[in-house]
Amino acid sequence: MIDRLRRNMDLGDGELAFLMETDERERDLFEAGDAVRRENYGVDVYIRGLIEFTNHCKNDCLYCGIRAGNSRAKRYRLDADRILACCGEGYELGFRTFVLQGGEDPHYTDGMICGIVSEIKRNHGDCAVTLSLGERSFESYRAFFESGADRYLLRHETASDEHYRRLHPRSMSPGSRKRCLWDLKEIGYQVGSGFMVGSPYQTTEDLVSDLRFLQELQPSMIGIGPYLTHKDTPFRDFPNGSLKVCLRLIAILRLMFPYALIPATTALGTIAPDGRELGLSVGANVVMPNLSPVAVRRLYGLYDNKICTGDEAAECRMCLQRRVEAAGYRIAIHRGDVKKAGPRGVAV
Ligand code: SAH
């Protein structure tokens, strides 16, 4: 079954569900994930410097610690100069991609975002800029792209409409989330999507739908991580997602999308001390260490017990390098664009 998945980059729904649920084929699955990753990316691990620039959010996603309704969250915003300073520091540390992520914060107008993006590109012409600011209009996305943004991360969170509605307030719709992803592709961004593993009410069938949606979308990057509980959300009593299921999904994703950029996420590193290394060992090939100022790190609290909230950027960078190398991989210093499939599946 695993050979077939590797050859055809696809399996039936029932077979995919079986691989997610069973222990039995796990070792072979993990080995195949690592083998396909090595075929396409060798031992290279791409790094992205993550700048969490605002935790203000107008949305009220039921799982998220920075939801508008969480009155206990202490809010912050970084101004353009702080963001540019983070990029400058990141550049010195070898980052060639900067990811600006935040809550959906209308304080940052299109004009402000465009100004920040073009300034980063002016300072660091050899770098890629990735935005992750949630849902905006086609025109806004196009303006960001025209000022130099290269990539956009917007997880679909769950592809099942019914499940989506259980995770979000009525003001948010699965259709508009997906519309945004198609808009971003049309404009020309390298698009990243993804989903949480083990979010409340999620079934294995929902996870199969997530894989099917990604097959349609064909994103450059696919980010997944375990759902992790935050004590000040309506989901406070739900358990965390499972590390094992998350690792199996990373391996499955690697076999279905051999060229995709797949991060070993902070959530994976939070659920287990060696979570990110395990992610790399089953097929992930990207890590996204934090470049935000230490003073605000703790405040970007999507979930409880988030790792790396106390370290300076330089310490994070060195710690990660040690971890990546100890796991048998190597950090690559370049923009880390996605490789595309050439004839007979050779990466180009
Ligand atoms: N506002 C942006 C960025 C969201 S934060 C947007 O809407 O895209 C980035 C990701 O963190 C989310 O897409 C979600 O998948 C993840 N996340 C949020 N809360 C989480 C939680 N409690 N556990 C695990 N992941 C979470």
Short mmCIF file of C-alpha atoms and ligand atoms in Angstrom, two decimals:
data_model
loop_
_atom_site.label_atom_id
_atom_site.label_comp_id
_atom_site.label_asym_id
_atom_site.label_seq_id
_atom_site.Cartn_x
_atom_site.Cartn_y
_atom_site.Cartn_z
CA MET A 1 0.00 0.00 0.00
CA ILE A 2 2.82 2.39 0.90
CA ASP A 3 4.69 1.57 -2.34
CA ARG A 4 1.53 2.29 -4.25
CA LEU A 5 1.11 5.62 -2.45
CA ARG A 6 4.71 6.48 -3.29
CA ARG A 7 4.35 5.49 -6.96
CA ASN A 8 0.93 6.96 -7.66
CA MET A 9 1.01 9.80 -5.14
CA ASP A 10 -2.49 8.69 -4.25
CA LEU A 11 -4.58 5.99 -2.56
CA GLY A 12 -8.27 5.36 -1.96
CA ASP A 13 -10.05 7.12 0.91
CA GLY A 14 -10.25 3.95 3.01
CA GLU A 15 -6.56 3.19 2.57
CA LEU A 16 -5.54 6.72 3.57
CA ALA A 17 -7.76 6.49 6.64
CA PHE A 18 -6.18 3.13 7.50
CA LEU A 19 -2.65 4.57 7.30
CA MET A 20 -3.63 7.44 9.59
CA GLU A 21 -5.24 5.19 12.15
CA THR A 22 -2.98 2.17 12.35
CA ASP A 23 0.30 1.56 14.17
CA GLU A 24 1.07 -1.44 11.99
CA ARG A 25 2.47 0.25 8.89
CA GLU A 26 3.91 3.23 10.70
CA ARG A 27 7.60 2.35 10.41
CA ASP A 28 7.42 1.73 6.67
CA LEU A 29 5.41 4.90 6.20
CA PHE A 30 7.96 6.99 8.12
CA GLU A 31 10.87 5.45 6.18
CA ALA A 32 9.18 6.11 2.86
CA GLY A 33 8.49 9.73 3.89
CA ASP A 34 12.16 10.30 4.67
CA ALA A 35 13.28 8.53 1.47
CA VAL A 36 11.07 10.68 -0.79
CA ARG A 37 12.16 13.84 0.99
CA ARG A 38 15.83 12.86 0.42
CA GLU A 39 15.13 12.12 -3.26
CA ASN A 40 13.80 15.64 -3.80
CA TYR A 41 15.52 17.83 -1.23
CA GLY A 42 18.47 15.77 0.03
CA VAL A 43 19.22 16.59 3.67
CA ASP A 44 18.50 20.31 3.19
CA VAL A 45 16.23 22.03 5.68
CA TYR A 46 14.89 25.40 4.58
CA ILE A 47 14.51 28.09 7.22
CA ARG A 48 12.04 30.95 7.46
CA GLY A 49 12.25 33.75 10.00
CA LEU A 50 8.84 34.20 11.58
CA ILE A 51 7.79 37.65 12.76
CA GLU A 52 4.55 37.62 14.71
CA PHE A 53 3.76 41.28 14.27
CA THR A 54 0.32 41.64 15.89
CA ASN A 55 -1.89 39.60 18.18
CA HIS A 56 -4.94 41.82 17.69
CA CYS A 57 -7.60 39.84 15.84
CA LYS A 58 -11.13 40.62 14.73
CA ASN A 59 -12.02 36.94 14.40
CA ASP A 60 -13.26 34.62 17.09
CA CYS A 61 -11.99 31.16 16.05
CA LEU A 62 -13.00 28.88 18.90
CA TYR A 63 -9.62 27.15 19.17
CA CYS A 64 -7.33 30.17 19.13
CA GLY A 65 -5.85 31.96 22.14
CA ILE A 66 -5.71 35.36 20.41
CA ARG A 67 -9.39 35.29 19.38
CA ALA A 68 -11.19 38.62 19.74
CA GLY A 69 -13.27 37.25 22.61
CA ASN A 70 -10.30 36.45 24.81
CA SER A 71 -10.29 39.49 27.06
CA ARG A 72 -7.38 38.04 29.08
CA ALA A 73 -4.97 38.31 26.14
CA LYS A 74 -2.61 41.27 26.44
CA ARG A 75 -2.47 42.82 22.97
CA TYR A 76 0.52 44.22 21.05
CA ARG A 77 1.45 45.53 17.64
CA LEU A 78 4.89 46.01 16.07
CA ASP A 79 5.35 49.13 13.98
CA ALA A 80 7.12 49.15 10.63
CA ASP A 81 10.49 50.05 12.16
CA ARG A 82 10.37 47.16 14.64
CA ILE A 83 9.43 44.75 11.86
CA LEU A 84 12.25 45.99 9.64
CA ALA A 85 14.71 45.72 12.53
CA CYS A 86 13.68 42.07 13.04
CA CYS A 87 14.38 41.41 9.35
CA GLY A 88 17.77 43.11 9.59
CA GLU A 89 18.71 40.93 12.54
CA GLY A 90 17.35 37.87 10.75
CA TYR A 91 19.36 38.63 7.63
CA GLU A 92 22.58 38.64 9.68
CA LEU A 93 21.59 35.24 11.06
CA GLY A 94 21.24 33.78 7.56
CA PHE A 95 17.49 34.05 6.98
CA ARG A 96 16.50 34.68 3.37
CA THR A 97 12.74 34.38 3.87
CA PHE A 98 10.72 36.50 6.27
CA VAL A 99 7.22 35.49 7.27
CA LEU A 100 4.98 38.24 8.60
CA GLN A 101 2.22 36.56 10.55
CA GLY A 102 -0.52 38.04 12.66
CA GLY A 103 -4.11 38.07 13.74
CA GLU A 104 -6.61 39.69 11.37
CA ASP A 105 -5.88 43.24 12.39
CA PRO A 106 -7.49 46.05 10.35
CA HIS A 107 -5.13 48.54 12.02
CA TYR A 108 -2.65 47.48 9.31
CA THR A 109 -4.15 49.00 6.19
CA ASP A 110 -3.25 47.76 2.72
CA GLY A 111 -1.03 50.79 2.34
CA MET A 112 0.89 49.99 5.53
CA ILE A 113 1.42 46.35 4.56
CA CYS A 114 2.54 47.35 1.05
CA GLY A 115 4.97 49.87 2.55
CA ILE A 116 6.48 47.29 4.90
CA VAL A 117 6.78 44.65 2.16
CA SER A 118 8.45 47.00 -0.31
CA GLU A 119 10.86 48.27 2.35
CA ILE A 120 11.91 44.69 3.24
CA LYS A 121 12.48 43.96 -0.45
CA ARG A 122 14.44 47.19 -0.84
CA ASN A 123 16.70 46.34 2.11
CA HIS A 124 17.08 42.67 1.25
CA GLY A 125 16.62 42.13 -2.48
CA ASP A 126 17.73 38.51 -2.28
CA CYS A 127 15.00 37.58 0.22
CA ALA A 128 11.47 36.26 -0.14
CA VAL A 129 8.61 37.83 1.79
CA THR A 130 5.76 35.66 2.96
CA LEU A 131 2.55 37.11 4.37
CA SER A 132 0.14 35.33 6.71
CA LEU A 133 -2.51 37.85 7.73
CA GLY A 134 -5.66 35.89 7.15
CA GLU A 135 -8.53 36.70 4.81
CA ARG A 136 -8.43 39.89 2.73
CA SER A 137 -9.96 40.94 -0.58
CA PHE A 138 -8.61 39.99 -4.00
CA GLU A 139 -7.58 43.63 -4.49
CA SER A 140 -5.64 43.71 -1.21
CA TYR A 141 -3.85 40.46 -2.02
CA ARG A 142 -2.99 41.83 -5.45
CA ALA A 143 -1.65 45.08 -3.99
CA PHE A 144 0.60 43.13 -1.56
CA PHE A 145 1.85 40.99 -4.43
CA GLU A 146 2.60 44.03 -6.55
CA SER A 147 4.62 45.57 -3.73
CA GLY A 148 6.80 42.47 -3.67
CA ALA A 149 5.23 39.76 -1.50
CA ASP A 150 6.18 36.36 -2.92
CA ARG A 151 4.23 33.89 -0.82
CA TYR A 152 1.11 33.69 1.33
CA LEU A 153 0.25 31.24 4.09
CA LEU A 154 -3.40 30.62 4.82
CA ARG A 155 -4.31 27.27 6.29
CA HIS A 156 -7.71 26.06 5.23
CA GLU A 157 -7.94 24.63 8.83
CA THR A 158 -10.43 21.93 7.78
CA ALA A 159 -11.86 21.15 4.36
CA SER A 160 -15.18 19.86 5.68
CA ASP A 161 -17.78 22.65 5.69
CA GLU A 162 -19.62 21.12 8.62
CA HIS A 163 -16.46 20.76 10.69
CA TYR A 164 -15.36 24.28 9.75
CA ARG A 165 -18.60 25.66 11.18
CA ARG A 166 -17.99 23.89 14.49
CA LEU A 167 -14.56 25.52 14.82
CA HIS A 168 -15.58 29.04 13.84
CA PRO A 169 -18.27 31.61 14.61
CA ARG A 170 -21.10 32.15 12.13
CA SER A 171 -19.42 35.26 10.77
CA MET A 172 -16.74 33.07 9.17
CA SER A 173 -17.41 30.73 6.27
CA PRO A 174 -15.49 27.81 4.76
CA GLY A 175 -16.33 29.11 1.29
CA SER A 176 -14.69 32.46 1.82
CA ARG A 177 -11.54 30.85 3.28
CA LYS A 178 -11.22 28.64 0.20
CA ARG A 179 -12.05 31.56 -2.11
CA CYS A 180 -9.06 33.41 -0.63
CA LEU A 181 -6.76 30.49 -1.42
CA TRP A 182 -7.89 30.37 -5.04
CA ASP A 183 -7.51 34.17 -5.31
CA LEU A 184 -3.95 33.95 -4.00
CA LYS A 185 -3.07 31.27 -6.55
CA GLU A 186 -4.61 33.24 -9.38
CA ILE A 187 -2.60 36.34 -8.45
CA GLY A 188 0.61 34.32 -8.65
CA TYR A 189 1.66 33.75 -5.05
CA GLN A 190 3.42 30.59 -3.94
CA VAL A 191 0.61 29.49 -1.63
CA GLY A 192 0.82 27.61 1.65
CA SER A 193 -2.17 25.93 3.19
CA GLY A 194 -2.75 23.26 5.82
CA PHE A 195 -4.80 22.15 8.78
CA MET A 196 -4.76 21.29 12.45
CA VAL A 197 -4.61 17.63 13.45
CA GLY A 198 -6.91 16.53 16.26
CA SER A 199 -9.01 19.68 16.49
CA PRO A 200 -12.31 19.24 18.36
CA TYR A 201 -14.92 17.13 16.51
CA GLN A 202 -12.46 16.16 13.75
CA THR A 203 -12.95 12.68 12.25
CA THR A 204 -10.60 10.61 10.09
CA GLU A 205 -12.96 11.30 7.18
CA ASP A 206 -12.42 15.01 7.72
CA LEU A 207 -8.65 14.44 7.44
CA VAL A 208 -9.16 12.52 4.20
CA SER A 209 -11.13 15.54 2.88
CA ASP A 210 -8.20 17.75 3.85
CA LEU A 211 -5.89 15.65 1.69
CA ARG A 212 -8.39 15.73 -1.19
CA PHE A 213 -8.70 19.50 -0.95
CA LEU A 214 -4.91 19.86 -1.04
CA GLN A 215 -4.80 17.66 -4.15
CA GLU A 216 -7.09 20.18 -5.85
CA LEU A 217 -5.26 23.24 -4.60
CA GLN A 218 -1.72 21.90 -5.18
CA PRO A 219 -0.09 24.39 -2.79
CA SER A 220 3.69 24.95 -2.63
CA MET A 221 3.71 24.60 1.14
CA ILE A 222 1.61 22.46 3.47
CA GLY A 223 1.73 23.27 7.18
CA ILE A 224 0.13 20.97 9.70
CA GLY A 225 0.44 20.66 13.46
CA PRO A 226 -1.44 19.15 16.36
CA TYR A 227 -4.34 21.12 17.80
CA LEU A 228 -3.23 22.38 21.21
CA THR A 229 -5.58 23.59 23.90
CA HIS A 230 -5.62 27.17 25.14
CA LYS A 231 -7.10 27.64 28.59
CA ASP A 232 -8.96 30.86 27.73
CA THR A 233 -10.97 29.54 24.78
CA PRO A 234 -14.34 27.76 24.58
CA PHE A 235 -12.38 24.58 23.69
CA ARG A 236 -10.44 24.60 26.96
CA ASP A 237 -11.70 21.13 27.92
CA PHE A 238 -10.80 19.35 24.67
CA PRO A 239 -7.63 17.24 24.54
CA ASN A 240 -4.57 18.07 22.45
CA GLY A 241 -4.16 16.43 19.05
CA SER A 242 -1.94 13.37 18.71
CA LEU A 243 1.77 13.50 17.87
CA LYS A 244 1.60 10.09 16.17
CA VAL A 245 -1.27 10.97 13.87
CA CYS A 246 0.45 14.22 12.99
CA LEU A 247 3.68 12.40 12.07
CA ARG A 248 1.78 9.85 9.98
CA LEU A 249 0.12 12.71 8.13
CA ILE A 250 3.45 14.43 7.46
CA ALA A 251 4.74 11.19 5.91
CA ILE A 252 1.53 10.73 3.88
CA LEU A 253 1.76 14.34 2.68
CA ARG A 254 5.38 13.82 1.61
CA LEU A 255 4.34 10.79 -0.48
CA MET A 256 1.34 12.55 -2.01
CA PHE A 257 3.18 15.85 -2.61
CA PRO A 258 6.84 14.88 -3.15
CA TYR A 259 7.97 18.45 -3.86
CA ALA A 260 5.94 20.30 -1.27
CA LEU A 261 7.57 22.43 1.39
CA ILE A 262 6.43 20.84 4.62
CA PRO A 263 7.37 22.58 7.88
CA ALA A 264 8.10 20.87 11.17
CA THR A 265 5.92 23.35 13.05
CA THR A 266 6.20 25.03 16.43
CA ALA A 267 3.05 23.18 17.53
CA LEU A 268 4.83 19.90 16.78
CA GLY A 269 7.78 21.05 18.89
CA THR A 270 5.39 22.03 21.66
CA ILE A 271 3.56 18.71 21.94
CA ALA A 272 6.86 16.79 22.30
CA PRO A 273 10.39 18.03 23.07
CA ASP A 274 11.75 16.28 19.95
CA GLY A 275 8.61 16.85 17.88
CA ARG A 276 10.23 18.97 15.21
CA GLU A 277 13.15 16.53 14.78
CA LEU A 278 10.64 13.70 14.44
CA GLY A 279 8.76 15.73 11.85
CA LEU A 280 11.97 16.20 9.83
CA SER A 281 12.74 12.49 10.08
CA VAL A 282 9.42 11.46 8.46
CA GLY A 283 9.38 13.94 5.57
CA ALA A 284 9.25 17.58 6.72
CA ASN A 285 11.88 19.91 5.20
CA VAL A 286 11.25 23.40 6.62
CA VAL A 287 11.58 25.02 10.04
CA MET A 288 10.31 28.46 10.99
CA PRO A 289 12.13 29.84 14.02
CA ASN A 290 10.86 32.95 15.72
CA LEU A 291 12.38 36.36 15.01
CA SER A 292 9.84 38.38 16.99
CA PRO A 293 11.22 40.57 19.79
CA VAL A 294 11.44 38.51 22.99
CA ALA A 295 9.27 41.05 24.81
CA VAL A 296 6.21 40.05 22.75
CA ARG A 297 6.90 36.34 22.07
CA ARG A 298 4.80 35.05 24.94
CA LEU A 299 1.89 37.27 23.91
CA TYR A 300 1.41 35.58 20.53
CA GLY A 301 -0.31 32.80 22.46
CA LEU A 302 -2.32 30.67 20.04
CA TYR A 303 -2.14 27.76 22.51
CA ASP A 304 -0.69 26.97 25.95
CA ASN A 305 2.99 26.15 26.64
CA LYS A 306 4.33 27.41 23.31
CA ILE A 307 8.08 26.77 22.99
CA CYS A 308 10.92 29.25 22.34
CA THR A 309 9.22 32.22 23.99
CA GLY A 310 12.28 33.17 26.06
CA ASP A 311 15.19 33.01 23.62
CA GLU A 312 16.72 35.79 21.56
CA ALA A 313 16.60 35.25 17.80
CA ALA A 314 20.30 34.36 17.66
CA GLU A 315 19.94 31.73 20.41
CA CYS A 316 16.92 30.24 18.60
CA ARG A 317 18.82 30.10 15.36
CA MET A 318 21.82 28.31 16.92
CA CYS A 319 19.66 25.95 18.97
CA LEU A 320 17.78 24.97 15.84
CA GLN A 321 20.94 24.45 13.84
CA ARG A 322 22.22 22.05 16.53
CA ARG A 323 18.92 20.19 16.55
CA VAL A 324 18.69 19.93 12.75
CA GLU A 325 22.27 18.68 12.48
CA ALA A 326 21.86 16.20 15.35
CA ALA A 327 18.87 14.78 13.46
CA GLY A 328 21.10 14.25 10.40
CA TYR A 329 20.02 17.20 8.24
CA ARG A 330 21.53 20.55 7.23
CA ILE A 331 20.22 24.12 7.18
CA ALA A 332 20.30 25.72 3.71
CA ILE A 333 21.02 29.47 3.41
CA HIS A 334 18.91 30.67 0.48
CA ARG A 335 15.32 31.70 -0.24
CA GLY A 336 14.22 28.08 -0.35
CA ASP A 337 11.70 28.26 -3.16
CA VAL A 338 9.61 25.20 -3.87
CA LYS A 339 11.04 22.78 -6.42
CA LYS A 340 8.71 21.84 -9.21
CA ALA A 341 8.26 18.46 -10.78
CA GLY A 342 10.12 18.04 -14.07
CA PRO A 343 9.79 15.13 -16.51
CA ARG A 344 9.45 11.77 -14.77
CA GLY A 345 9.14 13.36 -11.39
CA VAL A 346 12.66 14.82 -11.22
CA ALA A 347 12.91 17.97 -9.13
CA VAL A 348 13.96 21.09 -11.00
N1 SAH B 1 -4.57 35.06 11.24
C1 SAH B 1 -3.76 34.27 10.36
C2 SAH B 1 -2.67 33.50 11.12
C3 SAH B 1 -3.22 32.49 12.06
S1 SAH B 1 -2.08 31.77 13.20
C4 SAH B 1 -4.66 33.35 9.56
O1 SAH B 1 -5.86 33.38 9.76
O2 SAH B 1 -4.17 32.62 8.71
C5 SAH B 1 -1.47 30.41 12.26
C6 SAH B 1 -2.11 29.06 12.48
O3 SAH B 1 -2.03 28.64 13.83
C7 SAH B 1 -3.58 28.95 12.18
O4 SAH B 1 -3.81 28.90 10.80
C8 SAH B 1 -3.99 27.69 12.92
O5 SAH B 1 -3.97 26.55 12.07
C9 SAH B 1 -2.90 27.55 14.00
N2 SAH B 1 -3.52 27.56 15.35
C10 SAH B 1 -4.33 28.48 15.88
N3 SAH B 1 -4.75 28.10 17.10
C11 SAH B 1 -4.20 26.90 17.33
C12 SAH B 1 -4.26 25.96 18.42
N4 SAH B 1 -5.00 26.20 19.50
N5 SAH B 1 -3.54 24.82 18.30
C13 SAH B 1 -2.80 24.57 17.22
N6 SAH B 1 -2.71 25.41 16.18
C14 SAH B 1 -3.40 26.55 16.23
#
